[in-house]
CSV table of C-alpha atoms in Angstrom, one decimal:
chain,number,residue,atom,x,y,z
L,70,MET,CA,227.7,65.9,-69.6
L,71,LYS,CA,226.6,69.6,-69.8
L,72,ARG,CA,228.7,70.0,-73.0
L,73,SER,CA,226.9,67.1,-74.6
L,74,PHE,CA,223.6,68.5,-73.6
L,75,GLU,CA,224.4,71.9,-75.3
L,76,LEU,CA,225.4,70.1,-78.5
L,77,ILE,CA,222.5,67.7,-78.6
L,78,ALA,CA,219.5,69.7,-77.2
L,79,PRO,CA,218.8,72.1,-80.1
L,80,TYR,CA,218.7,69.3,-82.6
L,81,ALA,CA,216.8,66.9,-80.3
L,82,ALA,CA,214.2,69.6,-79.7
L,83,TRP,CA,213.8,70.1,-83.4
L,84,MET,CA,213.3,66.4,-84.0
L,85,VAL,CA,210.9,65.9,-81.1
L,86,LEU,CA,208.8,68.8,-82.2
L,87,MET,CA,208.8,67.7,-85.8
L,88,THR,CA,207.4,64.3,-84.7
L,89,ALA,CA,204.9,65.8,-82.2
L,90,LEU,CA,203.5,68.7,-84.2
L,91,PRO,CA,201.6,68.6,-87.5
L,92,SER,CA,203.4,69.3,-90.7
L,93,THR,CA,202.2,72.9,-91.0
L,94,ALA,CA,203.9,76.2,-91.5
L,95,TRP,CA,202.9,77.3,-88.0
L,96,ALA,CA,204.5,74.1,-86.5
L,97,TYR,CA,207.7,74.9,-88.4
L,98,ALA,CA,207.7,78.4,-86.9
L,99,VAL,CA,207.3,76.9,-83.4
L,100,ARG,CA,210.1,74.5,-84.0
L,101,THR,CA,212.3,77.4,-85.3
L,102,VAL,CA,211.6,79.6,-82.2
L,103,VAL,CA,212.1,76.8,-79.7
L,104,THR,CA,215.3,75.5,-81.4
L,105,ALA,CA,216.7,79.1,-81.8
L,106,ALA,CA,216.2,79.6,-78.0
L,107,LEU,CA,218.1,76.5,-77.2
L,108,LEU,CA,220.8,77.4,-79.8
L,109,GLY,CA,221.2,80.7,-78.0
L,110,TYR,CA,221.9,78.9,-74.8
L,111,SER,CA,224.2,76.3,-76.4
L,112,LEU,CA,226.2,78.8,-78.5
L,113,ARG,CA,227.2,81.0,-75.6
L,114,ALA,CA,229.3,78.0,-74.5
L,115,HIS,CA,231.2,78.3,-77.7
L,116,VAL,CA,231.8,82.1,-77.8
L,117,SER,CA,235.4,81.5,-76.9
L,118,CYS,CA,235.8,79.7,-80.2
L,119,LEU,CA,234.8,82.8,-82.1
L,120,SER,CA,238.2,84.5,-81.7
L,121,SER,CA,239.7,81.9,-84.0
L,122,SER,CA,236.6,81.3,-86.0
L,123,VAL,CA,235.6,81.8,-89.6
L,124,PHE,CA,234.1,85.1,-88.8
L,125,PHE,CA,237.5,86.6,-88.2
L,126,ASP,CA,239.2,84.7,-91.1
L,127,TRP,CA,237.9,85.8,-94.5
L,128,ARG,CA,239.5,82.7,-96.2
L,129,ARG,CA,237.5,80.3,-94.1
L,130,LEU,CA,234.4,82.4,-94.6
L,131,VAL,CA,234.8,82.4,-98.4
L,132,LEU,CA,235.6,78.6,-98.3
L,133,GLY,CA,232.4,78.0,-96.3
L,134,LEU,CA,230.4,80.0,-98.8
L,135,VAL,CA,231.9,78.2,-101.8
L,136,VAL,CA,231.4,74.8,-100.2
L,137,GLY,CA,227.8,75.7,-99.3
L,138,LEU,CA,227.1,76.7,-102.9
L,139,ALA,CA,228.7,73.5,-104.2
L,140,VAL,CA,226.5,71.4,-101.9
L,141,PHE,CA,223.4,73.3,-103.1
L,142,VAL,CA,224.2,72.4,-106.7
L,143,ILE,CA,224.8,68.8,-105.8
L,144,TRP,CA,221.5,68.7,-103.9
L,145,ILE,CA,219.3,70.0,-106.7
L,146,LEU,CA,221.1,69.0,-109.9
L,147,PRO,CA,219.9,65.4,-110.2
L,148,GLU,CA,216.3,66.3,-109.9
L,149,GLN,CA,216.6,68.9,-112.7
L,150,PHE,CA,216.8,66.0,-115.1
L,151,ASP,CA,213.6,64.4,-113.9
L,152,TRP,CA,215.1,60.9,-113.8
L,153,ALA,CA,212.5,58.4,-112.5
L,154,TRP,CA,215.2,56.0,-111.5
L,155,TYR,CA,216.9,58.6,-109.4
L,156,ARG,CA,213.7,59.4,-107.5
L,157,LYS,CA,213.0,55.7,-107.0
L,158,LEU,CA,216.4,54.8,-105.7
L,159,PHE,CA,217.6,57.9,-103.9
L,160,ILE,CA,214.6,59.7,-102.5
L,161,ILE,CA,212.4,58.5,-99.7
L,162,GLY,CA,209.0,60.1,-99.2
L,163,GLU,CA,207.5,63.1,-101.0
L,164,GLY,CA,209.3,66.0,-99.4
L,165,GLY,CA,207.7,69.5,-99.3
L,166,THR,CA,204.3,70.7,-100.4
L,167,ASN,CA,202.7,73.8,-101.8
L,168,ALA,CA,201.2,74.4,-98.4
L,169,VAL,CA,204.2,76.5,-97.5
L,170,ALA,CA,203.6,78.8,-100.6
L,171,GLU,CA,200.0,79.4,-99.3
L,172,SER,CA,201.0,80.2,-95.7
L,173,GLY,CA,201.8,83.9,-96.2
L,174,ALA,CA,204.9,86.0,-96.2
L,175,VAL,CA,205.6,85.9,-92.4
L,176,LEU,CA,205.5,82.1,-92.2
L,177,ILE,CA,207.5,81.7,-95.4
L,178,ALA,CA,210.1,84.1,-93.9
L,179,MET,CA,210.1,82.0,-90.7
L,180,ARG,CA,210.7,78.9,-92.9
L,181,LEU,CA,213.6,80.5,-94.6
L,182,VAL,CA,215.2,81.7,-91.4
L,183,GLY,CA,214.6,78.3,-89.6
L,184,SER,CA,216.1,76.4,-92.5
L,185,ALA,CA,219.1,78.6,-93.1
L,186,PHE,CA,220.1,79.9,-89.7
L,187,VAL,CA,218.5,77.6,-87.1
L,188,ILE,CA,218.4,73.9,-88.1
L,189,SER,CA,221.6,74.2,-90.1
L,190,VAL,CA,223.4,75.3,-86.9
L,191,ALA,CA,221.7,72.8,-84.7
L,192,GLU,CA,222.7,70.0,-87.2
L,193,GLU,CA,226.3,71.1,-87.3
L,194,LEU,CA,226.5,71.1,-83.5
L,195,PHE,CA,224.9,67.7,-83.3
L,196,PHE,CA,226.3,65.8,-86.3
L,197,ARG,CA,229.8,67.4,-86.7
L,198,LYS,CA,230.7,68.7,-83.2
L,199,TRP,CA,229.2,65.8,-81.1
L,200,LEU,CA,228.2,62.8,-83.2
L,201,ILE,CA,231.4,62.5,-85.2
L,202,GLY,CA,233.2,62.0,-81.9
L,203,PHE,CA,230.6,59.5,-80.6
L,204,ALA,CA,229.9,57.4,-83.8
L,205,GLY,CA,232.9,58.2,-85.9
L,206,PHE,CA,233.0,59.9,-89.3
L,207,TRP,CA,231.2,57.3,-91.3
L,208,GLY,CA,228.6,56.7,-88.6
L,209,MET,CA,227.9,60.5,-88.7
L,210,VAL,CA,227.6,60.4,-92.5
L,211,PHE,CA,225.2,57.4,-92.4
L,212,LEU,CA,222.9,59.1,-89.8
L,213,PHE,CA,223.0,62.4,-91.6
L,214,ALA,CA,222.1,60.6,-94.8
L,215,ILE,CA,219.1,58.8,-93.4
L,216,GLU,CA,217.8,61.9,-91.6
L,217,HIS,CA,217.1,63.4,-95.1
L,218,ASP,CA,214.6,62.2,-97.6
L,219,ARG,CA,217.2,62.7,-100.3
L,220,TRP,CA,219.5,60.2,-98.5
L,221,PHE,CA,222.1,59.9,-101.3
L,222,VAL,CA,222.9,63.6,-101.6
L,223,GLY,CA,222.5,63.8,-97.9
L,224,ALA,CA,225.4,61.4,-97.6
L,225,ILE,CA,227.5,63.4,-100.0
L,226,ALA,CA,226.7,66.6,-98.0
L,227,GLY,CA,227.6,64.8,-94.8
L,228,VAL,CA,231.0,63.8,-96.2
L,229,ILE,CA,231.6,67.4,-97.4
L,230,TYR,CA,230.5,69.2,-94.3
L,231,GLY,CA,232.3,66.6,-92.2
L,232,LEU,CA,235.6,67.0,-94.0
L,233,LEU,CA,235.2,70.8,-93.8
L,234,TYR,CA,234.6,70.5,-90.1
L,235,LEU,CA,237.7,68.3,-89.5
L,236,ARG,CA,240.0,70.5,-91.6
L,237,LYS,CA,238.7,74.0,-91.0
L,238,GLY,CA,236.6,73.8,-87.8
L,239,LEU,CA,233.0,74.1,-86.7
L,240,TRP,CA,232.2,77.6,-87.9
L,241,SER,CA,233.4,76.9,-91.5
L,242,ALA,CA,231.0,74.0,-91.6
L,243,VAL,CA,228.2,76.1,-90.1
L,244,VAL,CA,228.7,78.8,-92.8
L,245,ALA,CA,228.7,76.1,-95.5
L,246,HIS,CA,225.5,74.4,-94.2
L,247,ALA,CA,223.7,77.8,-93.7
L,248,THR,CA,224.7,78.9,-97.2
L,249,THR,CA,223.4,75.7,-98.7
L,250,ASN,CA,220.1,75.9,-96.9
L,251,LEU,CA,219.6,79.7,-97.6
L,252,VAL,CA,220.3,79.3,-101.3
L,253,LEU,CA,218.1,76.2,-101.4
L,254,GLY,CA,215.3,78.2,-99.8
L,255,LEU,CA,215.7,81.1,-102.2
L,256,TRP,CA,215.7,78.6,-105.1
L,257,VAL,CA,212.5,77.0,-103.9
L,258,LEU,CA,210.8,80.4,-103.6
L,259,LYS,CA,212.0,81.5,-107.1
L,260,THR,CA,211.3,78.2,-108.9
L,261,GLY,CA,208.4,76.8,-107.0
L,262,GLN,CA,210.1,73.4,-106.6
L,263,TRP,CA,208.5,72.8,-103.2
L,264,GLN,CA,209.7,69.2,-103.1
L,265,PHE,CA,213.0,70.5,-101.8
L,266,TRP,CA,211.3,72.2,-98.8
């Protein structure tokens, strides 16, 4: 039971705060801090995994980075063609807004850190480490897909991260997911395509 709590709590806190707080840059910062604190608690239970983790195996680290970059390309590529049919069929809701751009450097940095290094880790603990054992691989993919407004590429990402987790372990999937989110955040800041954020 304690192990399940450690895997579920950071993601659950993120989702509860996302529902309870307004959609502002400050609220995102609060979610990031609270979830990061819970992650700190949860990850200490997995410190023993680090000795055989991606951080001590450069091949798994490189694989995580490459997979993360590939998922980033898959995530943004369809929308670079401005296909109306793609938006209608495969995107639910509007996504991000320019409000993040107007929130200032500190809150933008919090958004980048939260996206790349907090929610990505919380999602990997929840979806790959816990949910895949509870709901099965395809149940995990389905729930990961509908959690994202870009449900189609969310499903593809869920399959890719899930296979990476099953074949190379949790930390490879964490590196991949963090890489995707970090590069996506940098892409948004460079291009101003706030719909991805």
